[in-house]
Coordinates of C-alpha atoms and ligand atoms in Angstrom, one line a residue:
X1 CA -53.9 153.3 -218.7
X2 CA -53.9 149.8 -220.0
X3 CA -50.6 148.2 -220.8
X4 CA -51.6 147.8 -224.4
X5 CA -51.6 151.6 -224.8
X6 CA -48.1 151.9 -223.5
X7 CA -45.1 152.3 -225.8
X8 CA -42.6 149.5 -225.2
X9 CA -39.2 150.4 -226.3
X10 CA -36.3 148.1 -227.1
X11 CA -33.6 147.7 -224.4
X12 CA -31.2 149.8 -226.5
X13 CA -33.4 152.8 -226.1
X14 CA -34.8 152.4 -222.6
X15 CA -32.2 153.9 -220.2
X16 CA -29.7 153.9 -223.1
X17 CA -29.4 150.1 -223.1
X18 CA -27.8 150.1 -219.6
X19 CA -30.7 148.5 -217.8
X20 CA -32.5 145.5 -219.2
X21 CA -36.2 146.3 -219.5
X22 CA -36.7 148.1 -216.3
X23 CA -40.5 148.3 -215.9
X24 CA -40.1 151.7 -214.2
X25 CA -38.4 153.5 -217.1
X26 CA -41.7 155.3 -217.9
X27 CA -43.4 155.0 -214.5
X28 CA -44.6 157.8 -212.2
X29 CA -44.5 157.4 -208.5
X30 CA -46.9 158.9 -206.0
X31 CA -45.8 159.4 -202.4
X32 CA -48.4 159.0 -199.7
X33 CA -47.8 160.4 -196.2
X34 CA -50.3 158.1 -194.5
X35 CA -51.0 160.1 -191.4
X36 CA -52.2 163.1 -193.6
X37 CA -53.8 161.2 -196.5
X38 CA -57.2 159.8 -195.4
X39 CA -58.6 159.0 -192.0
X40 CA -61.1 156.2 -192.0
X41 CA -61.9 155.8 -188.3
X42 CA -62.2 159.4 -187.0
X43 CA -59.1 159.3 -184.7
X44 CA -57.6 162.3 -186.6
X45 CA -54.9 160.3 -188.1
X46 CA -54.8 158.9 -191.7
X47 CA -54.7 155.1 -192.0
X48 CA -54.3 152.1 -194.4
X49 CA -58.0 151.7 -194.8
X50 CA -58.2 155.3 -195.8
X51 CA -55.6 154.8 -198.5
X52 CA -57.5 151.8 -199.8
X53 CA -60.6 153.9 -200.1
X54 CA -58.7 156.4 -202.3
X55 CA -57.2 153.9 -204.7
X56 CA -59.7 154.7 -207.5
X57 CA -58.6 158.4 -207.3
X58 CA -54.9 157.4 -207.6
X59 CA -55.7 155.1 -210.5
X60 CA -57.6 157.8 -212.3
X61 CA -54.6 160.1 -211.9
X62 CA -52.7 157.5 -213.8
X63 CA -49.7 156.9 -211.5
X64 CA -47.9 153.5 -211.5
X65 CA -46.3 153.2 -208.0
X66 CA -47.3 154.2 -204.5
X67 CA -44.6 155.0 -202.0
X68 CA -45.9 154.8 -198.4
X69 CA -44.0 156.8 -195.8
X70 CA -43.5 154.6 -192.7
X71 CA -46.5 152.8 -191.2
X72 CA -44.6 150.5 -188.9
X73 CA -44.9 150.3 -185.1
X74 CA -43.4 153.5 -183.8
X75 CA -43.6 156.0 -180.9
X76 CA -43.9 158.6 -183.7
X77 CA -41.4 161.0 -182.4
X78 CA -40.5 161.7 -186.1
X79 CA -43.9 160.6 -187.6
X80 CA -42.8 157.0 -188.0
X81 CA -39.2 157.5 -189.1
X82 CA -38.4 156.1 -185.7
X83 CA -39.3 152.4 -185.9
X84 CA -39.8 150.2 -182.9
X85 CA -40.8 147.0 -184.8
X86 CA -40.2 146.6 -188.6
X87 CA -42.7 143.7 -188.8
X88 CA -45.7 145.3 -187.2
X89 CA -48.1 148.0 -188.3
X90 CA -48.6 150.8 -185.9
X91 CA -52.1 150.6 -184.5
X92 CA -52.7 154.2 -185.5
X93 CA -52.5 153.1 -189.1
X94 CA -54.3 149.8 -188.8
X95 CA -53.3 146.2 -188.8
X96 CA -51.1 143.8 -190.8
X97 CA -54.4 142.5 -192.3
X98 CA -55.2 146.0 -193.5
X99 CA -51.7 146.1 -195.0
X100 CA -52.3 142.9 -196.9
X101 CA -55.6 144.1 -198.1
X102 CA -54.2 147.3 -199.3
X103 CA -51.4 145.5 -201.2
X104 CA -53.9 143.2 -202.9
X105 CA -56.3 146.1 -203.7
X106 CA -53.5 148.3 -205.1
X107 CA -52.2 145.4 -207.3
X108 CA -55.7 144.9 -208.5
X109 CA -55.6 148.5 -209.8
X110 CA -52.2 147.9 -211.4
X111 CA -50.5 150.0 -208.8
X112 CA -47.3 148.8 -207.2
X113 CA -46.4 149.6 -203.6
X114 CA -43.0 150.4 -202.2
X115 CA -42.4 150.8 -198.5
X116 CA -40.2 153.3 -196.7
X117 CA -37.1 151.5 -195.3
X118 CA -35.6 153.3 -192.3
X119 CA -32.4 151.5 -191.4
X120 CA -29.8 154.1 -190.7
X121 CA -31.5 154.2 -187.3
X122 CA -34.2 152.6 -185.3
X123 CA -36.4 153.9 -182.5
X124 CA -34.8 153.8 -179.0
X125 CA -37.8 151.7 -178.2
X126 CA -36.8 149.0 -180.7
X127 CA -35.9 145.7 -178.8
X128 CA -32.5 145.8 -180.5
X129 CA -31.6 149.1 -178.9
X130 CA -33.0 148.1 -175.5
X131 CA -30.9 144.9 -175.6
X132 CA -27.9 147.0 -176.7
X133 CA -28.0 149.0 -173.5
X134 CA -26.5 146.0 -171.8
X135 CA -22.8 145.6 -172.5
X136 CA -23.0 141.8 -172.2
X137 CA -25.9 141.3 -174.5
X138 CA -25.3 139.9 -178.0
X139 CA -26.7 143.2 -179.3
X140 CA -24.1 145.3 -177.4
X141 CA -22.3 146.3 -180.6
X142 CA -25.4 147.0 -182.8
X143 CA -25.3 150.8 -182.2
X144 CA -22.6 153.4 -182.0
X145 CA -21.8 153.3 -178.3
X146 CA -18.8 155.4 -177.0
X147 CA -17.4 156.2 -173.6
X148 CA -17.4 159.8 -172.2
X149 CA -14.5 162.0 -173.2
X150 CA -11.6 161.1 -171.0
X151 CA -11.3 163.4 -167.9
X152 CA -15.0 164.4 -168.0
X153 CA -17.8 163.2 -165.8
X154 CA -20.1 161.0 -167.9
X155 CA -23.3 162.8 -168.6
X156 CA -21.9 166.3 -167.9
X157 CA -21.8 169.0 -170.6
X158 CA -18.6 168.6 -172.7
X159 CA -18.2 164.9 -171.9
X160 CA -19.8 163.9 -175.2
X161 CA -17.4 161.7 -177.4
X162 CA -17.2 164.5 -180.0
X163 CA -18.8 167.8 -180.9
X164 CA -21.3 166.5 -183.4
X165 CA -24.8 168.0 -183.3
X166 CA -28.0 166.1 -184.1
X167 CA -30.2 167.1 -187.0
X168 CA -33.1 167.8 -184.7
X169 CA -31.2 170.1 -182.2
X170 CA -28.6 169.6 -179.4
X171 CA -25.8 167.1 -179.4
X172 CA -25.8 164.0 -181.6
X173 CA -24.9 162.0 -178.4
X174 CA -27.1 161.0 -175.5
X175 CA -25.8 159.5 -172.3
X176 CA -27.4 156.2 -171.2
X177 CA -26.8 155.8 -167.4
X178 CA -27.8 152.1 -167.7
X179 CA -24.9 151.3 -170.0
X180 CA -22.7 154.1 -168.7
X181 CA -21.9 155.2 -172.3
X182 CA -23.2 157.6 -175.0
X183 CA -25.0 156.5 -178.2
X184 CA -24.9 158.3 -181.5
X185 CA -28.0 159.7 -183.1
X186 CA -27.8 161.7 -186.3
X187 CA -31.5 162.7 -185.8
X188 CA -33.3 162.9 -182.4
X189 CA -32.2 161.1 -179.3
X190 CA -35.1 158.7 -179.9
X191 CA -33.4 157.7 -183.2
X192 CA -30.1 155.9 -182.4
X193 CA -27.9 155.1 -185.4
X194 CA -27.5 151.4 -186.2
X195 CA -23.9 150.2 -186.5
X196 CA -23.6 148.9 -190.0
X197 CA -20.0 147.9 -189.5
X198 CA -21.5 145.0 -187.6
X199 CA -22.4 142.2 -190.1
X200 CA -25.1 140.9 -187.7
X201 CA -26.9 144.2 -188.1
X202 CA -26.7 144.0 -191.9
X203 CA -28.0 140.4 -191.9
X204 CA -30.9 141.4 -189.6
X205 CA -31.9 144.2 -192.0
X206 CA -31.7 142.0 -195.1
X207 CA -33.8 139.4 -193.4
X208 CA -36.5 141.9 -192.6
X209 CA -36.4 143.3 -196.1
X210 CA -36.9 139.8 -197.5
X211 CA -39.8 139.3 -195.1
X212 CA -41.5 142.3 -196.7
X213 CA -40.7 141.4 -200.2
X214 CA -42.1 137.9 -199.6
X215 CA -45.3 139.6 -198.4
X216 CA -45.7 141.1 -201.8
X217 CA -44.4 144.6 -201.8
X218 CA -42.7 145.9 -204.9
X219 CA -39.6 147.5 -203.4
X220 CA -38.3 150.2 -201.1
X221 CA -37.6 153.9 -200.7
X222 CA -34.6 153.9 -198.5
X223 CA -34.4 156.7 -195.9
X224 CA -31.0 158.4 -195.5
X225 CA -29.4 155.3 -197.0
X226 CA -26.3 157.1 -197.9
X227 CA -25.6 157.7 -194.2
X228 CA -25.1 154.0 -193.3
X229 CA -21.4 154.0 -193.7
X230 CA -19.5 156.5 -191.5
X231 CA -15.9 157.5 -191.8
X232 CA -13.8 156.0 -189.0
X233 CA -10.1 155.9 -188.6
X234 CA -8.1 152.7 -188.7
X235 CA -8.8 152.2 -185.0
X236 CA -12.5 152.5 -185.6
X237 CA -12.7 156.0 -184.0
X238 CA -15.1 158.6 -185.3
X239 CA -13.8 162.1 -186.2
X240 CA -13.1 164.2 -183.2
X241 CA -13.2 161.4 -180.7
X242 CA -10.3 161.3 -178.2
X243 CA -7.3 159.8 -180.0
X244 CA -9.0 159.9 -183.4
X245 CA -6.8 160.4 -186.4
X246 CA -9.6 162.4 -188.1
X247 CA -10.6 165.8 -186.8
X248 CA -14.2 166.9 -186.6
X249 CA -15.3 170.2 -188.1
X250 CA -15.3 173.4 -186.0
X251 CA -18.5 174.1 -184.2
X252 CA -21.1 176.0 -186.2
X253 CA -23.6 178.8 -185.2
X254 CA -25.6 176.5 -183.0
X255 CA -22.6 175.4 -181.0
X256 CA -22.1 171.9 -182.6
X257 CA -20.1 170.5 -185.5
X258 CA -21.8 168.8 -188.4
X259 CA -21.5 165.0 -188.6
X260 CA -22.8 165.0 -192.2
X261 CA -19.5 165.2 -194.1
X262 CA -18.3 162.2 -192.2
X263 CA -21.4 160.1 -192.6
X264 CA -22.7 160.8 -196.1
X265 CA -21.4 158.5 -198.9
X266 CA -18.9 156.8 -196.5
X267 CA -16.2 154.4 -197.6
X268 CA -18.3 151.2 -197.3
X269 CA -21.5 152.5 -198.9
X270 CA -21.0 150.7 -202.2
X271 CA -20.1 147.5 -200.5
X272 CA -23.2 147.6 -198.3
X273 CA -25.5 148.4 -201.2
X274 CA -24.1 145.6 -203.3
X275 CA -24.4 143.2 -200.4
X276 CA -28.0 144.2 -199.9
X277 CA -28.9 143.9 -203.6
X278 CA -27.6 140.4 -203.5
X279 CA -29.1 139.3 -200.2
X280 CA -32.6 140.8 -201.0
X281 CA -33.1 141.3 -204.7
X282 CA -31.2 138.6 -206.6
X283 CA -33.7 136.2 -208.1
X284 CA -36.5 138.8 -207.8
X285 CA -38.1 140.7 -210.6
X286 CA -40.5 143.6 -211.0
X287 CA -39.3 145.6 -208.0
X288 CA -37.7 149.0 -207.7
X289 CA -35.3 150.7 -205.2
X290 CA -34.8 154.4 -204.6
X291 CA -32.4 155.7 -202.0
X292 CA -32.5 159.1 -200.3
X293 CA -29.2 160.5 -201.6
X294 CA -27.7 163.0 -199.2
X295 CA -24.2 163.8 -200.1
X296 CA -24.3 162.0 -203.5
X297 CA -22.9 164.0 -206.3
X298 CA -24.3 163.6 -209.8
X299 CA -21.2 161.6 -210.8
X300 CA -21.6 159.3 -207.8
X301 CA -25.3 158.9 -208.6
X302 CA -24.4 157.7 -212.1
X303 CA -22.2 155.1 -210.6
X304 CA -24.6 153.9 -207.9
X305 CA -27.5 153.7 -210.3
X306 CA -25.4 152.1 -213.1
X307 CA -27.1 148.7 -213.4
X308 CA -23.8 147.0 -213.9
X309 CA -22.8 148.0 -210.4
X310 CA -25.8 146.2 -208.8
X311 CA -26.6 148.9 -206.1
X312 CA -29.8 151.0 -206.5
X313 CA -32.2 151.8 -209.3
X314 CA -32.3 155.4 -208.5
X315 CA -31.6 158.1 -205.8
X316 CA -33.1 161.4 -204.7
X317 CA -30.4 164.0 -205.2
X318 CA -30.5 167.3 -203.3
X319 CA -28.6 169.8 -205.5
X320 CA -31.7 171.2 -207.0
X321 CA -33.9 171.5 -203.9
X322 CA -31.0 173.0 -201.9
X323 CA -30.2 175.6 -204.5
X324 CA -32.0 178.4 -202.7
X325 CA -30.3 177.8 -199.3
X326 CA -27.6 180.0 -198.0
X327 CA -25.7 177.6 -195.7
X328 CA -28.2 176.5 -193.1
X329 CA -31.6 175.1 -194.1
X330 CA -33.3 178.0 -192.4
X331 CA -31.5 180.7 -194.5
X332 CA -33.6 180.8 -197.6
X333 CA -33.0 183.1 -200.5
X334 CA -35.3 183.9 -203.4
X335 CA -34.8 181.4 -206.2
X336 CA -32.2 182.3 -208.9
X337 CA -33.3 180.3 -211.9
X338 CA -29.8 179.9 -213.2
X339 CA -28.9 178.0 -210.0
X340 CA -31.8 175.6 -210.5
X341 CA -30.8 175.1 -214.1
X342 CA -27.2 174.4 -213.2
X343 CA -28.3 171.9 -210.5
X344 CA -30.8 170.0 -212.6
X345 CA -28.6 170.1 -215.7
X346 CA -25.7 168.6 -213.6
X347 CA -28.0 165.8 -212.3
X348 CA -29.4 165.1 -215.8
X349 CA -26.1 165.2 -217.7
X350 CA -24.4 162.7 -215.4
X351 CA -26.9 160.0 -216.2
X352 CA -27.0 160.7 -219.9
X353 CA -25.1 157.5 -220.6
X354 CA -25.6 155.2 -217.7
X355 CA -27.6 155.4 -214.5
X356 CA -30.9 157.0 -213.8
X357 CA -32.5 160.2 -212.3
X358 CA -35.3 160.8 -209.8
X359 CA -37.4 163.9 -210.6
X360 CA -39.0 165.7 -207.7
X361 CA -39.7 169.1 -206.1
X362 CA -42.1 168.1 -203.3
X363 CA -42.0 165.5 -200.6
X364 CA -42.8 165.2 -196.9
X365 CA -39.6 167.1 -196.0
X366 CA -39.8 169.9 -198.5
X367 CA -42.2 172.9 -198.5
X368 CA -44.8 173.0 -201.3
X369 CA -43.1 174.0 -204.5
X370 CA -46.0 176.2 -205.6
X371 CA -45.5 178.3 -202.5
X372 CA -41.7 178.1 -202.6
X373 CA -40.9 178.8 -206.3
X374 CA -44.3 179.5 -207.8
X375 CA -46.9 182.0 -206.6
X376 CA -49.7 181.0 -204.2
X377 CA -51.1 184.5 -203.6
X378 CA -54.0 184.4 -206.0
X379 CA -55.9 181.4 -207.4
X380 CA -54.9 182.3 -211.0
X381 CA -51.2 182.7 -210.3
X382 CA -51.3 179.5 -208.1
X383 CA -52.8 177.4 -210.8
X384 CA -50.6 178.7 -213.5
X385 CA -47.4 178.4 -211.5
X386 CA -48.2 174.9 -210.3
X387 CA -48.7 173.8 -213.9
X388 CA -45.5 175.5 -215.0
X389 CA -43.4 173.8 -212.3
X390 CA -45.1 170.5 -213.0
X391 CA -44.4 170.7 -216.7
X392 CA -40.8 171.8 -216.0
X393 CA -40.1 168.8 -213.8
X394 CA -42.1 166.1 -215.6
X395 CA -40.5 166.8 -219.0
X396 CA -37.1 165.8 -217.7
X397 CA -35.6 162.4 -218.1
X398 CA -36.0 160.1 -215.2
X399 CA -38.7 158.9 -212.8
X400 CA -41.1 161.6 -211.6
X401 CA -42.3 161.6 -208.0
X402 CA -45.5 163.4 -207.1
X403 CA -46.2 164.1 -203.4
X404 CA -49.8 163.9 -202.3
X405 CA -51.6 167.1 -202.9
X406 CA -48.9 168.4 -205.3
X407 CA -51.2 167.3 -208.1
X408 CA -53.9 169.7 -206.8
X409 CA -51.5 172.6 -206.4
X410 CA -51.7 172.4 -202.6
X411 CA -49.8 175.2 -200.9
X412 CA -47.7 175.8 -197.8
X413 CA -49.6 175.8 -194.4
X414 CA -49.0 179.6 -193.7
X415 CA -48.9 178.9 -190.0
X416 CA -48.3 182.0 -187.9
X417 CA -47.9 180.5 -184.4
X418 CA -45.4 178.0 -183.1
X419 CA -48.2 175.9 -181.5
X420 CA -49.6 175.1 -184.9
X421 CA -46.4 173.2 -185.8
X422 CA -46.1 169.5 -185.0
X423 CA -42.8 168.6 -186.6
X424 CA -39.9 167.8 -184.2
X425 CA -37.4 169.4 -186.5
X426 CA -39.3 172.7 -186.6
X427 CA -40.1 172.9 -182.9
X428 CA -36.6 171.9 -181.8
X429 CA -35.0 174.3 -184.3
X430 CA -37.0 177.2 -183.0
X431 CA -35.9 176.5 -179.4
X432 CA -32.3 175.9 -180.4
X433 CA -31.9 178.9 -182.7
X434 CA -34.1 181.4 -180.9
X435 CA -33.8 180.5 -177.2
X436 CA -30.5 178.6 -176.8
X437 CA -28.0 179.8 -179.5
X438 CA -29.7 183.2 -180.3
X439 CA -28.8 183.0 -184.0
X440 CA -32.3 184.1 -185.2
X441 CA -35.0 186.3 -183.6
X442 CA -38.4 184.6 -183.0
X443 CA -40.0 186.6 -185.8
X444 CA -37.3 185.7 -188.3
X445 CA -37.5 182.0 -187.3
X446 CA -41.3 182.0 -187.7
X447 CA -40.7 183.3 -191.2
X448 CA -38.1 180.5 -191.9
X449 CA -40.6 177.9 -190.6
X450 CA -43.4 179.3 -192.8
X451 CA -41.1 179.0 -195.8
X452 CA -39.3 175.7 -195.3
X453 CA -40.7 173.9 -192.3
X454 CA -41.7 170.3 -193.1
X455 CA -45.3 170.7 -191.8
X456 CA -46.0 172.8 -194.8
X457 CA -46.4 169.6 -196.8
X458 CA -47.9 167.6 -194.0
X459 CA -51.3 169.3 -193.6
X460 CA -54.3 167.0 -194.4
X461 CA -54.9 166.1 -198.0
X462 CA -57.7 168.3 -199.4
X463 CA -60.4 166.0 -200.9
X464 CA -63.4 168.4 -200.7
X465 CA -64.5 171.6 -199.0
X466 CA -66.1 170.1 -195.9
X467 CA -64.9 171.0 -192.4
X468 CA -61.9 168.7 -192.4
X469 CA -61.5 168.7 -196.2
X470 CA -62.8 165.1 -196.5
X471 CA -59.6 163.9 -194.7
X472 CA -62.0 163.1 -191.9
X473 CA -65.8 163.4 -191.4
X474 CA -66.8 166.2 -189.1
X475 CA -69.5 163.8 -187.7
X476 CA -66.8 161.4 -186.6
X477 CA -65.3 164.1 -184.4
X478 CA -68.7 165.1 -183.0
X479 CA -69.2 161.4 -182.1
X480 CA -66.2 161.4 -179.9
X481 CA -63.4 161.2 -182.4
X482 CA -60.4 163.5 -182.6
X483 CA -59.9 166.5 -184.9
X484 CA -57.0 166.1 -187.5
X485 CA -53.6 165.8 -185.8
X486 CA -52.5 169.0 -187.7
X487 CA -54.8 171.8 -188.9
X488 CA -56.4 171.6 -192.3
X489 CA -55.4 174.4 -194.6
X490 CA -58.3 176.9 -194.9
X491 CA -57.8 177.1 -198.6
X492 CA -59.5 173.7 -198.9
X493 CA -62.6 175.6 -200.0
X494 CA -60.8 176.5 -203.2
X495 CA -58.2 173.8 -203.6
X496 CA -59.6 170.3 -203.4
X497 CA -59.8 167.1 -205.4
X498 CA -63.5 167.1 -205.9
X499 CA -63.5 170.5 -207.6
X500 CA -60.5 169.8 -209.6
X501 CA -61.6 166.4 -211.0
X502 CA -64.4 168.1 -212.8
X503 CA -62.5 171.1 -214.1
X504 CA -60.7 170.3 -217.3
X505 CA -58.3 173.2 -216.7
X506 CA -57.4 172.1 -213.1
X507 CA -53.9 171.4 -211.9
X508 CA -55.1 167.8 -211.3
X509 CA -56.0 167.3 -215.0
X510 CA -52.8 168.9 -216.1
X511 CA -50.8 166.2 -214.1
X512 CA -53.0 163.6 -215.6
X513 CA -51.9 164.7 -219.0
X514 CA -48.3 164.8 -218.0
X515 CA -48.4 161.3 -216.7
X516 CA -50.2 160.0 -219.8
X517 CA -47.5 161.6 -222.0
X518 CA -44.8 159.8 -220.2
X519 CA -46.6 156.5 -220.8
X520 CA -47.3 157.1 -224.5
X521 CA -44.4 159.2 -225.8
X522 CA -41.0 157.5 -225.8
X523 CA -39.3 160.8 -226.3
X524 CA -40.6 161.9 -222.8
X525 CA -39.4 158.7 -221.1
X526 CA -36.2 158.0 -223.0
X527 CA -35.0 161.1 -225.0
X528 CA -31.6 162.7 -224.3
X529 CA -31.7 165.9 -222.3
X530 CA -30.1 169.1 -223.4
X531 CA -30.4 172.4 -221.5
X532 CA -30.8 175.5 -223.6
X533 CA -29.9 179.1 -222.5
X534 CA -28.3 178.3 -219.2
X535 CA -27.8 182.0 -218.3
X536 CA -31.4 183.2 -218.7
X537 CA -32.9 184.1 -215.3
X538 CA -36.6 183.9 -216.2
X539 CA -37.1 181.1 -218.7
X540 CA -36.2 177.5 -218.3
X541 CA -35.8 175.7 -221.6
X542 CA -34.5 172.4 -222.9
X543 CA -34.8 169.7 -225.5
X544 CA -35.3 166.0 -225.4
X545 CA -34.2 164.0 -228.4
X546 CA -34.8 160.5 -229.5
X547 CA -33.8 159.6 -233.1
X548 CA -35.4 162.2 -235.3
X549 CA -37.9 163.3 -232.7
X550 CA -37.3 166.3 -230.6
X551 CA -39.4 167.9 -227.8
X552 CA -38.7 171.5 -227.1
X553 CA -39.9 172.6 -223.6
X554 CA -40.0 176.3 -222.6
X555 CA -41.2 177.5 -219.2
X556 CA -41.5 181.1 -218.0
X557 CA -40.6 180.6 -214.3
X558 CA -41.8 184.0 -213.3
X559 CA -44.9 186.1 -212.7
X560 CA -43.9 188.7 -215.3
X561 CA -43.9 188.5 -219.1
X562 CA -40.5 187.1 -220.3
X563 CA -38.7 187.0 -223.6
X564 CA -38.0 183.6 -225.1
X565 CA -34.2 183.2 -225.0
X566 CA -32.1 182.9 -228.1
X567 CA -31.5 179.2 -228.4
X568 CA -35.1 178.3 -227.7
X569 CA -36.4 180.9 -230.1
X570 CA -34.1 179.6 -232.9
X571 CA -35.3 176.1 -232.4
X572 CA -39.0 177.2 -232.3
X573 CA -38.5 179.2 -235.5
X574 CA -37.1 176.2 -237.3
X575 CA -39.8 173.9 -235.9
X576 CA -42.3 176.4 -237.3
X577 CA -41.0 176.0 -240.8
X578 CA -41.8 172.3 -240.5
X579 CA -45.2 172.9 -239.1
X580 CA -46.7 169.7 -240.5
X581 CA -44.1 167.8 -238.5
X582 CA -44.6 169.8 -235.3
X583 CA -47.3 169.4 -232.7
X584 CA -48.1 170.9 -229.4
X585 CA -47.8 168.2 -226.6
X586 CA -49.0 170.1 -223.6
X587 CA -49.3 173.7 -222.5
X588 CA -50.6 176.0 -219.8
X589 CA -52.4 178.1 -222.3
X590 CA -54.7 177.9 -225.3
X591 CA -53.2 177.4 -228.7
X592 CA -54.0 181.0 -229.6
X593 CA -52.4 182.5 -226.6
X594 CA -49.4 180.3 -227.1
X595 CA -49.0 181.2 -230.8
X596 CA -49.2 184.8 -229.9
X597 CA -46.4 184.3 -227.3
X598 CA -44.2 182.4 -229.7
X599 CA -44.8 184.9 -232.5
X600 CA -44.0 188.0 -230.4
X601 CA -41.2 186.2 -228.6
X602 CA -42.8 187.2 -225.2
X603 CA -44.3 184.7 -222.9
X604 CA -47.2 185.4 -220.5
X605 CA -46.4 185.0 -216.8
X606 CA -45.9 181.3 -216.0
X607 CA -46.5 180.3 -219.6
X608 CA -45.1 176.8 -220.2
X609 CA -45.3 174.4 -223.2
X610 CA -43.8 171.4 -224.9
X611 CA -43.7 171.0 -228.7
X612 CA -42.6 167.9 -230.5
X613 CA -41.1 168.2 -233.9
X614 CA -39.4 165.9 -236.4
X615 CA -35.8 166.9 -237.2
X616 CA -34.8 166.8 -240.9
X617 CA -32.5 163.9 -241.7
X618 CA -28.9 165.1 -242.0
X619 CA -27.8 165.2 -245.6
Ligands
TEU701 O1 -34.8 162.8 -194.1 C1 -33.4 163.1 -194.0 C2 -33.0 164.5 -194.1 O2 -31.8 164.7 -193.9 C3 -33.7 165.7 -194.4 O3 -34.3 165.8 -195.6 C4 -34.5 166.0 -193.2 O4 -35.9 165.9 -193.4 C5 -34.2 167.4 -192.6 O5 -35.2 168.2 -193.0 C6 -33.0 168.0 -192.8 O6 -33.0 169.3 -192.4 C7 -35.2 161.6 -193.8 C8 -36.8 161.5 -193.8 O7 -37.2 161.8 -195.1 C9 -37.2 162.5 -192.8 O8 -38.6 162.7 -192.8 C10 -36.8 162.0 -191.4 O9 -37.1 162.9 -190.4 C11 -35.3 161.7 -191.4 O10 -34.8 161.1 -192.6 C12 -34.9 160.8 -190.3 O11 -35.4 159.5 -190.5

């Protein structure tokens, strides 16, 4: 889309006047997981040259911003979320020259590029951490080092400074014999947490961020940024440490206590974010920042993203993607739509006045939404449910994020053996829960992994129906290359970009229309959100209103026919009386089918639509 076709709204309408002309108020972001996107050299791993090759595809989809998951130098224990050098590109992905080329080429297509910023932790192979292992080095205090629990032999079980568990299994503490102390790692032992209390750490991070901004990137997606400030007592002790004034939580089913309540949205988070804003972004224009928002309530999101507070442009909240979990990540329940409504409504309402929302279902940590909350068991149900979920999400107010392949309706991997998984979280969780803590049987854990394991969204992008789905050439492998690092989903024969580009009814073309709508219809980007019928378990319905214009969105989030709930049916009836002022914006079905549904009050399975109407002026 050229800029001239875009609707430019006055400040008072864009984000309710709270932000001055943010360019991103009608933008759509596309997340690339580089190792699974496009391999250009036959080593089985996607790379920067591969991304460059696919820019025309991304431009034709119509997105505005590319978010690249980490491509920095890394031992890849967590697929790059363990960085050993922030200013180098990992050779698996290419070179810094490739990065510069990609940036220039993306900008040429009018696409901005934001990088993943992983600064809650580094790799244990980062020179900062290596230096920190020496108590006399200037970096000695750059990480969370603690002595063994008094009265225990360092390195022996039970000698850890507190009972915290790491997100990827086992204790959150690892003993380093060289230093004679433990270091904290919220994630794996190869991902030590940086000590943000130390101003030198913060300055080093800001320097590095400026270095990237000066190179021409357009902002950052900030990994677990809400974990950088941890709760410590007035003596600097973490909860549960010997002598600490704060207790840690009791141990959970896997034998460890959770650090999260004490590390999410900690006491100095606002201070750090403001400091970062000033040190990196003051005097810059045309950038965007989005933080991963673990532990951020909708109200806190409104404050952090309120432009007057100078922290972040937006955050990813978790309420809506966590709404089918019963306690642990691995205990998944079938979706109850009223819970999803409550979560999304809470997120939307809180930023009705000030602040901003991110809109997403899928990313590299989530399973594929079409398999999770849609229906991937037949091609027809898959296509319909993928569109229904897309329409539901994209008609909200905020910035939508599309994760690679979501625009094709790509599904979960449906792996059946543990050796098909690559993700450290999934593999460690299996061992921890099945073999160590015995909280789940092997069969039940395999079911959990198939539902919510992160590899579900990490299988290679499906470009065509060739052996490796166009992610990689089969010839390259025959010529001594390596097969893709993770198996290609066999459904590439049916689900692939090549087929969908030419099919006007494809999921891809549906996404294209949703994106264009956001660019051209100010009600989609700026209209106020209002949830209708919060207690209906089958149909998700809401309005967006801007001046006299109103969009009514109704989605049957089920594979059975569903009755249009009362509030929506009222509004539809009234819109019908103004039929010259009412038009269909987008729908999963033909006009005829849709009219039939509205007339009878019963929607087909996964039927979804948005109508726009003009409200009569109040007398
Ligand atoms: O994720 C942080 C996070 O807490 C989760 O979403 C995580 O993926 C896990 O599934 C919780 O069960 C971020 C990154 O997005 C993720 O890929 C990294 O593994 C993690 O941080 C560590 O950097």
